[in-house]
């Protein structure tokens, strides 16, 4: 089988990581006189790495974070935030215990930055999450109820590891919306 035929077979099997690493991996393997099993193993590792990157990219898209944020760009020196606590939370262990995090502070104190940074890191560790502005979430819950589909969103959110609710208390919403939000949070309590 010729190189181009192998590449076509890999493409037809959707082994894109192997395709992109094929020439370099095979050339290096032949040059170093590696056993064929090791060369194939290296191609498998390239495929695994590519799938992980694609999965993270996909999950970050699903999460719908408003902007990309990380801890490296947060200015702890200019903030009253407890840096050791935030760095400890960054590992995502709070998700294993289904613990809730609540960031409280005035406008511009970094609540959204830190929460998106923590959530993004959790996604990169293989967790699934979803971002909502609270007012947008309440509007979705009210629309869902009006359409007679109450509970669909809650059901879908039970399949993620976390939800990030931003701007709670920033804008008022209806009493019905508040009740729907409370019901959603109760449904997700100790699960998400």
Short mmCIF file of N, CA and C in Angstrom, two decimals, residues 13-172:
data_model
loop_
_atom_site.label_atom_id
_atom_site.label_comp_id
_atom_site.label_asym_id
_atom_site.label_seq_id
_atom_site.Cartn_x
_atom_site.Cartn_y
_atom_site.Cartn_z
N UNK A 13 -11.42 6.74 7.83
CA UNK A 13 -11.72 6.28 9.19
C UNK A 13 -11.81 7.44 10.18
N UNK A 14 -11.66 8.66 9.65
CA UNK A 14 -11.70 9.88 10.46
C UNK A 14 -10.63 9.89 11.56
N UNK A 15 -9.45 9.44 11.19
CA UNK A 15 -8.29 9.44 12.09
C UNK A 15 -7.40 10.63 11.75
N UNK A 16 -7.94 11.82 11.97
CA UNK A 16 -7.28 13.06 11.56
C UNK A 16 -5.97 13.33 12.30
N UNK A 17 -5.89 12.90 13.56
CA UNK A 17 -4.64 13.05 14.30
C UNK A 17 -3.52 12.24 13.69
N UNK A 18 -3.86 11.04 13.26
CA UNK A 18 -2.86 10.18 12.60
C UNK A 18 -2.45 10.77 11.26
N UNK A 19 -3.41 11.32 10.53
CA UNK A 19 -3.11 11.92 9.23
C UNK A 19 -2.12 13.06 9.40
N UNK A 20 -2.40 13.94 10.36
CA UNK A 20 -1.53 15.11 10.51
C UNK A 20 -0.14 14.74 11.03
N UNK A 21 -0.03 13.65 11.79
CA UNK A 21 1.27 13.26 12.35
C UNK A 21 1.98 12.19 11.51
N UNK A 22 1.33 11.69 10.48
CA UNK A 22 1.83 10.52 9.76
C UNK A 22 3.26 10.70 9.24
N UNK A 23 3.47 11.71 8.41
CA UNK A 23 4.79 11.86 7.77
C UNK A 23 5.91 12.01 8.79
N UNK A 24 5.72 12.90 9.75
CA UNK A 24 6.77 13.13 10.75
C UNK A 24 7.02 11.88 11.60
N UNK A 25 5.94 11.24 12.04
CA UNK A 25 6.07 10.06 12.91
C UNK A 25 6.73 8.89 12.18
N UNK A 26 6.30 8.64 10.97
CA UNK A 26 6.87 7.51 10.21
C UNK A 26 8.32 7.81 9.83
N UNK A 27 8.60 9.02 9.36
CA UNK A 27 9.97 9.38 8.98
C UNK A 27 10.91 9.26 10.18
N UNK A 28 10.49 9.82 11.31
CA UNK A 28 11.32 9.74 12.53
C UNK A 28 11.49 8.29 12.97
N UNK A 29 10.41 7.52 12.91
CA UNK A 29 10.47 6.11 13.31
C UNK A 29 11.40 5.30 12.44
N UNK A 30 11.34 5.51 11.14
CA UNK A 30 12.21 4.78 10.21
C UNK A 30 13.66 5.21 10.44
N UNK A 31 13.89 6.51 10.58
CA UNK A 31 15.24 7.04 10.78
C UNK A 31 15.87 6.48 12.06
N UNK A 32 15.03 6.35 13.12
CA UNK A 32 15.53 5.82 14.40
C UNK A 32 15.44 4.30 14.47
N UNK A 33 15.00 3.68 13.39
CA UNK A 33 14.84 2.22 13.30
C UNK A 33 13.98 1.67 14.43
N UNK A 34 12.87 2.38 14.68
CA UNK A 34 11.93 1.94 15.71
C UNK A 34 11.12 0.76 15.19
N UNK A 35 10.71 -0.13 16.08
CA UNK A 35 9.84 -1.23 15.66
C UNK A 35 8.51 -0.67 15.14
N UNK A 36 7.90 -1.36 14.20
CA UNK A 36 6.64 -0.91 13.60
C UNK A 36 5.56 -0.69 14.67
N UNK A 37 5.57 -1.54 15.69
CA UNK A 37 4.57 -1.41 16.76
C UNK A 37 4.72 -0.06 17.47
N UNK A 38 5.94 0.39 17.67
CA UNK A 38 6.18 1.67 18.32
C UNK A 38 5.73 2.83 17.42
N UNK A 39 5.99 2.72 16.15
CA UNK A 39 5.55 3.76 15.20
C UNK A 39 4.02 3.84 15.22
N UNK A 40 3.36 2.70 15.16
CA UNK A 40 1.89 2.68 15.20
C UNK A 40 1.40 3.22 16.54
N UNK A 41 2.09 2.87 17.62
CA UNK A 41 1.74 3.40 18.94
C UNK A 41 1.84 4.91 18.98
N UNK A 42 2.89 5.46 18.36
CA UNK A 42 3.05 6.92 18.31
C UNK A 42 1.93 7.57 17.50
N UNK A 43 1.52 6.91 16.42
CA UNK A 43 0.39 7.43 15.63
C UNK A 43 -0.90 7.39 16.45
N UNK A 44 -1.07 6.34 17.23
CA UNK A 44 -2.26 6.24 18.10
C UNK A 44 -2.25 7.35 19.15
N UNK A 45 -1.08 7.65 19.71
CA UNK A 45 -0.98 8.75 20.68
C UNK A 45 -1.31 10.09 20.03
N UNK A 46 -0.88 10.28 18.80
CA UNK A 46 -1.20 11.52 18.07
C UNK A 46 -2.71 11.62 17.87
N UNK A 47 -3.34 10.51 17.54
CA UNK A 47 -4.80 10.51 17.35
C UNK A 47 -5.52 10.83 18.66
N UNK A 48 -5.07 10.22 19.74
CA UNK A 48 -5.67 10.48 21.04
C UNK A 48 -5.56 11.95 21.42
N UNK A 49 -4.38 12.52 21.22
CA UNK A 49 -4.15 13.93 21.53
C UNK A 49 -5.05 14.83 20.68
N UNK A 50 -5.16 14.53 19.40
CA UNK A 50 -6.01 15.31 18.49
C UNK A 50 -7.47 15.25 18.92
N UNK A 51 -7.94 14.07 19.31
CA UNK A 51 -9.34 13.93 19.74
C UNK A 51 -9.60 14.70 21.02
N UNK A 52 -8.64 14.70 21.92
CA UNK A 52 -8.79 15.45 23.16
C UNK A 52 -8.90 16.94 22.87
N UNK A 53 -8.05 17.44 21.99
CA UNK A 53 -8.08 18.86 21.62
C UNK A 53 -9.42 19.21 20.97
N UNK A 54 -9.89 18.36 20.07
CA UNK A 54 -11.19 18.61 19.41
C UNK A 54 -12.32 18.58 20.42
N UNK A 55 -12.27 17.66 21.36
CA UNK A 55 -13.32 17.55 22.37
C UNK A 55 -13.36 18.79 23.25
N UNK A 56 -12.20 19.26 23.67
CA UNK A 56 -12.13 20.47 24.50
C UNK A 56 -12.67 21.66 23.72
N UNK A 57 -12.26 21.80 22.47
CA UNK A 57 -12.74 22.89 21.63
C UNK A 57 -14.27 22.84 21.51
N UNK A 58 -14.79 21.66 21.30
CA UNK A 58 -16.24 21.47 21.17
C UNK A 58 -16.96 21.82 22.48
N UNK A 59 -16.44 21.31 23.60
CA UNK A 59 -17.07 21.57 24.89
C UNK A 59 -16.99 23.05 25.29
N UNK A 60 -15.90 23.72 24.92
CA UNK A 60 -15.81 25.16 25.18
C UNK A 60 -16.86 25.91 24.37
N UNK A 61 -17.11 25.45 23.14
CA UNK A 61 -18.16 26.06 22.33
C UNK A 61 -19.53 25.83 22.93
N UNK A 62 -19.80 24.63 23.39
CA UNK A 62 -21.08 24.29 24.02
C UNK A 62 -21.28 25.12 25.29
N UNK A 63 -20.21 25.33 26.04
CA UNK A 63 -20.30 26.06 27.30
C UNK A 63 -20.74 27.51 27.09
N UNK A 64 -20.43 28.06 25.93
CA UNK A 64 -20.85 29.43 25.56
C UNK A 64 -20.33 30.51 26.49
N UNK A 65 -19.07 30.40 26.90
CA UNK A 65 -18.49 31.46 27.71
C UNK A 65 -18.47 32.75 26.89
N UNK A 66 -18.77 33.89 27.53
CA UNK A 66 -18.84 35.14 26.76
C UNK A 66 -17.49 35.59 26.22
N UNK A 67 -16.44 35.30 26.95
CA UNK A 67 -15.07 35.66 26.54
C UNK A 67 -14.12 34.60 27.09
N UNK A 68 -12.96 34.48 26.50
CA UNK A 68 -11.94 33.56 27.00
C UNK A 68 -11.18 34.25 28.13
N UNK A 69 -11.11 33.60 29.27
CA UNK A 69 -10.39 34.15 30.42
C UNK A 69 -9.55 33.05 31.04
N UNK A 70 -8.44 33.46 31.66
CA UNK A 70 -7.63 32.51 32.41
C UNK A 70 -7.08 33.20 33.65
N UNK A 71 -6.54 32.44 34.55
CA UNK A 71 -6.02 33.00 35.80
C UNK A 71 -4.76 33.83 35.59
N UNK A 72 -4.00 33.50 34.56
CA UNK A 72 -2.73 34.19 34.34
C UNK A 72 -2.93 35.68 34.07
N UNK A 73 -4.06 36.04 33.51
CA UNK A 73 -4.31 37.45 33.18
C UNK A 73 -5.04 38.21 34.29
N UNK A 74 -5.43 37.51 35.36
CA UNK A 74 -6.10 38.19 36.46
C UNK A 74 -5.07 38.86 37.35
N UNK A 75 -5.31 40.11 37.70
CA UNK A 75 -4.36 40.88 38.50
C UNK A 75 -4.73 40.76 39.98
N UNK A 76 -4.22 39.70 40.61
CA UNK A 76 -4.51 39.46 42.02
C UNK A 76 -4.00 40.60 42.90
N UNK A 77 -2.86 41.20 42.52
CA UNK A 77 -2.26 42.27 43.32
C UNK A 77 -3.17 43.49 43.41
N UNK A 78 -4.01 43.68 42.40
CA UNK A 78 -4.92 44.84 42.37
C UNK A 78 -6.32 44.49 42.88
N UNK A 79 -6.45 43.34 43.52
CA UNK A 79 -7.76 42.87 43.94
C UNK A 79 -7.72 42.39 45.39
N UNK A 80 -8.88 42.36 46.02
CA UNK A 80 -8.96 41.85 47.38
C UNK A 80 -9.33 40.36 47.39
N UNK A 81 -9.26 39.72 46.23
CA UNK A 81 -9.61 38.31 46.09
C UNK A 81 -8.59 37.44 46.81
N UNK A 82 -9.06 36.37 47.43
CA UNK A 82 -8.20 35.42 48.13
C UNK A 82 -7.51 34.53 47.08
N UNK A 83 -6.30 34.91 46.68
CA UNK A 83 -5.60 34.20 45.61
C UNK A 83 -5.35 32.72 45.92
N UNK A 84 -4.88 32.36 47.13
CA UNK A 84 -4.67 30.92 47.39
C UNK A 84 -5.97 30.10 47.26
N UNK A 85 -7.08 30.67 47.69
CA UNK A 85 -8.36 29.96 47.57
C UNK A 85 -8.74 29.77 46.11
N UNK A 86 -8.61 30.83 45.31
CA UNK A 86 -8.94 30.74 43.89
C UNK A 86 -8.04 29.71 43.20
N UNK A 87 -6.77 29.72 43.51
CA UNK A 87 -5.84 28.76 42.89
C UNK A 87 -6.18 27.33 43.31
N UNK A 88 -6.67 27.16 44.54
CA UNK A 88 -7.10 25.84 44.99
C UNK A 88 -8.37 25.41 44.24
N UNK A 89 -9.29 26.33 44.05
CA UNK A 89 -10.53 26.02 43.32
C UNK A 89 -10.25 25.71 41.86
N UNK A 90 -9.16 26.23 41.33
CA UNK A 90 -8.81 26.08 39.91
C UNK A 90 -8.68 24.61 39.50
N UNK A 91 -8.35 23.74 40.45
CA UNK A 91 -8.19 22.31 40.14
C UNK A 91 -9.54 21.63 39.90
N UNK A 92 -10.64 22.25 40.30
CA UNK A 92 -11.97 21.71 40.01
C UNK A 92 -12.48 20.66 40.96
N UNK A 93 -11.80 20.44 42.08
CA UNK A 93 -12.25 19.41 43.03
C UNK A 93 -13.63 19.69 43.60
N UNK A 94 -14.04 20.93 43.61
CA UNK A 94 -15.37 21.27 44.13
C UNK A 94 -16.47 20.61 43.30
N UNK A 95 -16.19 20.27 42.05
CA UNK A 95 -17.19 19.61 41.21
C UNK A 95 -17.46 18.18 41.67
N UNK A 96 -16.44 17.51 42.16
CA UNK A 96 -16.61 16.13 42.62
C UNK A 96 -17.59 16.05 43.79
N UNK A 97 -17.65 17.12 44.58
CA UNK A 97 -18.54 17.16 45.73
C UNK A 97 -19.84 17.90 45.41
N UNK A 98 -20.02 18.32 44.16
CA UNK A 98 -21.18 19.11 43.73
C UNK A 98 -21.37 20.33 44.63
N UNK A 99 -20.26 20.99 44.96
CA UNK A 99 -20.31 22.21 45.78
C UNK A 99 -20.59 23.40 44.90
N UNK A 100 -21.31 24.36 45.44
CA UNK A 100 -21.60 25.60 44.73
C UNK A 100 -20.58 26.65 45.13
N UNK A 101 -20.19 27.46 44.17
CA UNK A 101 -19.33 28.61 44.43
C UNK A 101 -20.14 29.86 44.17
N UNK A 102 -20.02 30.83 45.04
CA UNK A 102 -20.72 32.10 44.85
C UNK A 102 -19.69 33.21 44.99
N UNK A 103 -19.54 34.00 43.94
CA UNK A 103 -18.64 35.14 43.97
C UNK A 103 -19.48 36.39 44.17
N UNK A 104 -19.16 37.16 45.20
CA UNK A 104 -19.91 38.37 45.53
C UNK A 104 -18.96 39.54 45.46
N UNK A 105 -19.40 40.62 44.83
CA UNK A 105 -18.58 41.82 44.76
C UNK A 105 -19.21 42.83 43.83
N UNK A 106 -18.69 44.03 43.88
CA UNK A 106 -19.20 45.10 43.04
C UNK A 106 -18.79 44.93 41.58
N UNK A 107 -19.29 45.83 40.77
CA UNK A 107 -18.97 45.83 39.35
C UNK A 107 -17.46 46.01 39.16
N UNK A 108 -16.88 45.21 38.28
CA UNK A 108 -15.46 45.34 37.95
C UNK A 108 -14.51 44.69 38.93
N UNK A 109 -15.01 43.84 39.83
CA UNK A 109 -14.12 43.21 40.82
C UNK A 109 -13.54 41.89 40.33
N UNK A 110 -13.98 41.41 39.17
CA UNK A 110 -13.39 40.22 38.58
C UNK A 110 -14.19 38.94 38.77
N UNK A 111 -15.44 39.06 39.18
CA UNK A 111 -16.26 37.86 39.40
C UNK A 111 -16.40 37.04 38.12
N UNK A 112 -16.76 37.69 37.03
CA UNK A 112 -16.95 36.98 35.77
C UNK A 112 -15.62 36.45 35.26
N UNK A 113 -14.57 37.24 35.34
CA UNK A 113 -13.25 36.81 34.89
C UNK A 113 -12.85 35.52 35.62
N UNK A 114 -12.93 35.54 36.94
CA UNK A 114 -12.50 34.39 37.72
C UNK A 114 -13.39 33.17 37.49
N UNK A 115 -14.70 33.39 37.43
CA UNK A 115 -15.60 32.25 37.25
C UNK A 115 -15.41 31.62 35.87
N UNK A 116 -15.24 32.44 34.84
CA UNK A 116 -15.01 31.89 33.50
C UNK A 116 -13.64 31.20 33.44
N UNK A 117 -12.64 31.75 34.10
CA UNK A 117 -11.31 31.12 34.13
C UNK A 117 -11.39 29.75 34.80
N UNK A 118 -12.06 29.67 35.94
CA UNK A 118 -12.20 28.39 36.63
C UNK A 118 -12.99 27.39 35.78
N UNK A 119 -14.10 27.85 35.21
CA UNK A 119 -14.95 26.98 34.41
C UNK A 119 -14.23 26.50 33.15
N UNK A 120 -13.51 27.38 32.49
CA UNK A 120 -12.76 26.99 31.30
C UNK A 120 -11.72 25.93 31.63
N UNK A 121 -11.05 26.11 32.75
CA UNK A 121 -10.05 25.12 33.16
C UNK A 121 -10.71 23.77 33.44
N UNK A 122 -11.89 23.79 34.05
CA UNK A 122 -12.61 22.54 34.31
C UNK A 122 -12.97 21.84 32.99
N UNK A 123 -13.37 22.62 31.99
CA UNK A 123 -13.68 22.04 30.67
C UNK A 123 -12.42 21.42 30.08
N UNK A 124 -11.30 22.09 30.23
CA UNK A 124 -10.04 21.56 29.70
C UNK A 124 -9.60 20.29 30.42
N UNK A 125 -10.13 20.07 31.61
CA UNK A 125 -9.86 18.84 32.36
C UNK A 125 -10.87 17.74 32.03
N UNK A 126 -11.77 18.02 31.08
CA UNK A 126 -12.71 16.99 30.64
C UNK A 126 -14.11 17.11 31.21
N UNK A 127 -14.40 18.20 31.92
CA UNK A 127 -15.74 18.41 32.48
C UNK A 127 -16.62 19.12 31.47
N UNK A 128 -17.93 19.00 31.65
CA UNK A 128 -18.89 19.67 30.76
C UNK A 128 -19.62 20.74 31.55
N UNK A 129 -19.79 21.90 30.93
CA UNK A 129 -20.46 22.99 31.62
C UNK A 129 -21.20 23.90 30.67
N UNK A 130 -21.92 24.85 31.26
CA UNK A 130 -22.72 25.80 30.47
C UNK A 130 -22.76 27.12 31.20
N UNK A 131 -22.58 28.21 30.45
CA UNK A 131 -22.62 29.57 30.97
C UNK A 131 -23.98 30.20 30.65
N UNK A 132 -24.53 30.92 31.62
CA UNK A 132 -25.75 31.69 31.39
C UNK A 132 -25.66 33.02 32.12
N UNK A 133 -26.10 34.06 31.48
CA UNK A 133 -26.45 35.28 32.19
C UNK A 133 -27.78 34.94 32.84
N UNK A 134 -27.96 35.26 34.11
CA UNK A 134 -29.18 34.85 34.83
C UNK A 134 -30.43 35.36 34.14
N UNK A 135 -30.41 36.59 33.68
CA UNK A 135 -31.61 37.14 33.02
C UNK A 135 -31.94 36.37 31.74
N UNK A 136 -30.91 35.98 30.98
CA UNK A 136 -31.13 35.16 29.78
C UNK A 136 -31.68 33.79 30.15
N UNK A 137 -31.16 33.22 31.22
CA UNK A 137 -31.64 31.91 31.67
C UNK A 137 -33.10 31.99 32.09
N UNK A 138 -33.44 33.01 32.85
CA UNK A 138 -34.83 33.18 33.30
C UNK A 138 -35.74 33.36 32.09
N UNK A 139 -35.31 34.15 31.12
CA UNK A 139 -36.11 34.33 29.90
C UNK A 139 -36.31 33.00 29.17
N UNK A 140 -35.26 32.17 29.11
CA UNK A 140 -35.39 30.85 28.46
C UNK A 140 -36.37 29.97 29.23
N UNK A 141 -36.29 30.01 30.55
CA UNK A 141 -37.20 29.21 31.37
C UNK A 141 -38.65 29.64 31.18
N UNK A 142 -38.86 30.97 31.11
CA UNK A 142 -40.22 31.48 30.90
C UNK A 142 -40.74 31.11 29.51
N UNK A 143 -39.89 31.22 28.49
CA UNK A 143 -40.30 30.83 27.13
C UNK A 143 -40.63 29.34 27.07
N UNK A 144 -39.82 28.55 27.72
CA UNK A 144 -40.03 27.12 27.75
C UNK A 144 -41.39 26.79 28.38
N UNK A 145 -41.72 27.50 29.46
CA UNK A 145 -43.00 27.28 30.13
C UNK A 145 -44.17 27.69 29.23
N UNK A 146 -44.02 28.83 28.56
CA UNK A 146 -45.08 29.32 27.65
C UNK A 146 -45.33 28.35 26.50
N UNK A 147 -44.28 27.69 26.05
CA UNK A 147 -44.40 26.74 24.95
C UNK A 147 -44.85 25.35 25.41
N UNK A 148 -45.08 25.22 26.70
CA UNK A 148 -45.51 23.93 27.24
C UNK A 148 -44.41 22.90 27.31
N UNK A 149 -43.17 23.37 27.35
CA UNK A 149 -42.03 22.46 27.38
C UNK A 149 -41.22 22.62 28.66
N UNK A 150 -41.89 22.98 29.74
CA UNK A 150 -41.21 23.20 31.02
C UNK A 150 -40.45 21.94 31.42
N UNK A 151 -39.23 22.14 31.86
CA UNK A 151 -38.41 21.03 32.33
C UNK A 151 -37.37 20.53 31.34
N UNK A 152 -37.52 20.89 30.05
CA UNK A 152 -36.56 20.43 29.05
C UNK A 152 -35.15 20.94 29.34
N UNK A 153 -35.04 22.23 29.64
CA UNK A 153 -33.73 22.82 29.92
C UNK A 153 -33.13 22.20 31.17
N UNK A 154 -33.94 22.07 32.21
CA UNK A 154 -33.46 21.46 33.45
C UNK A 154 -32.95 20.05 33.19
N UNK A 155 -33.69 19.31 32.39
CA UNK A 155 -33.29 17.94 32.06
C UNK A 155 -31.95 17.92 31.34
N UNK A 156 -31.77 18.83 30.39
CA UNK A 156 -30.50 18.85 29.65
C UNK A 156 -29.34 19.30 30.55
N UNK A 157 -29.63 20.17 31.50
CA UNK A 157 -28.56 20.66 32.38
C UNK A 157 -28.15 19.63 33.43
N UNK A 158 -28.96 18.62 33.67
CA UNK A 158 -28.55 17.56 34.61
C UNK A 158 -27.44 16.71 34.02
N UNK A 159 -27.20 16.86 32.72
CA UNK A 159 -26.15 16.07 32.05
C UNK A 159 -24.81 16.81 31.97
N UNK A 160 -24.74 18.01 32.53
CA UNK A 160 -23.47 18.72 32.57
C UNK A 160 -22.93 18.68 34.00
N UNK A 161 -21.65 18.94 34.15
CA UNK A 161 -21.02 18.90 35.46
C UNK A 161 -21.23 20.20 36.24
N UNK A 162 -21.40 21.29 35.52
CA UNK A 162 -21.61 22.57 36.21
C UNK A 162 -22.33 23.55 35.30
N UNK A 163 -22.98 24.52 35.94
CA UNK A 163 -23.48 25.68 35.20
C UNK A 163 -22.92 26.92 35.88
N UNK A 164 -22.64 27.89 35.09
CA UNK A 164 -22.10 29.15 35.58
C UNK A 164 -23.19 30.20 35.37
N UNK A 165 -23.68 30.76 36.45
CA UNK A 165 -24.72 31.79 36.39
C UNK A 165 -24.07 33.13 36.68
N UNK A 166 -24.19 34.05 35.76
CA UNK A 166 -23.54 35.36 35.88
C UNK A 166 -24.60 36.45 36.01
N UNK A 167 -24.24 37.47 36.75
CA UNK A 167 -25.06 38.68 36.90
C UNK A 167 -26.37 38.44 37.64
N UNK A 168 -26.35 37.58 38.65
CA UNK A 168 -27.52 37.40 39.50
C UNK A 168 -27.73 38.67 40.30
N UNK A 169 -28.93 39.21 40.22
CA UNK A 169 -29.24 40.44 40.94
C UNK A 169 -28.93 41.70 40.16
N UNK A 170 -28.35 41.57 38.99
CA UNK A 170 -27.99 42.75 38.19
C UNK A 170 -29.23 43.39 37.58
N UNK A 171 -30.11 42.57 37.04
CA UNK A 171 -31.37 43.06 36.47
C UNK A 171 -32.53 42.32 37.13
N UNK A 172 -33.63 43.04 37.37
CA UNK A 172 -34.78 42.37 37.97
C UNK A 172 -35.50 41.48 36.95
#
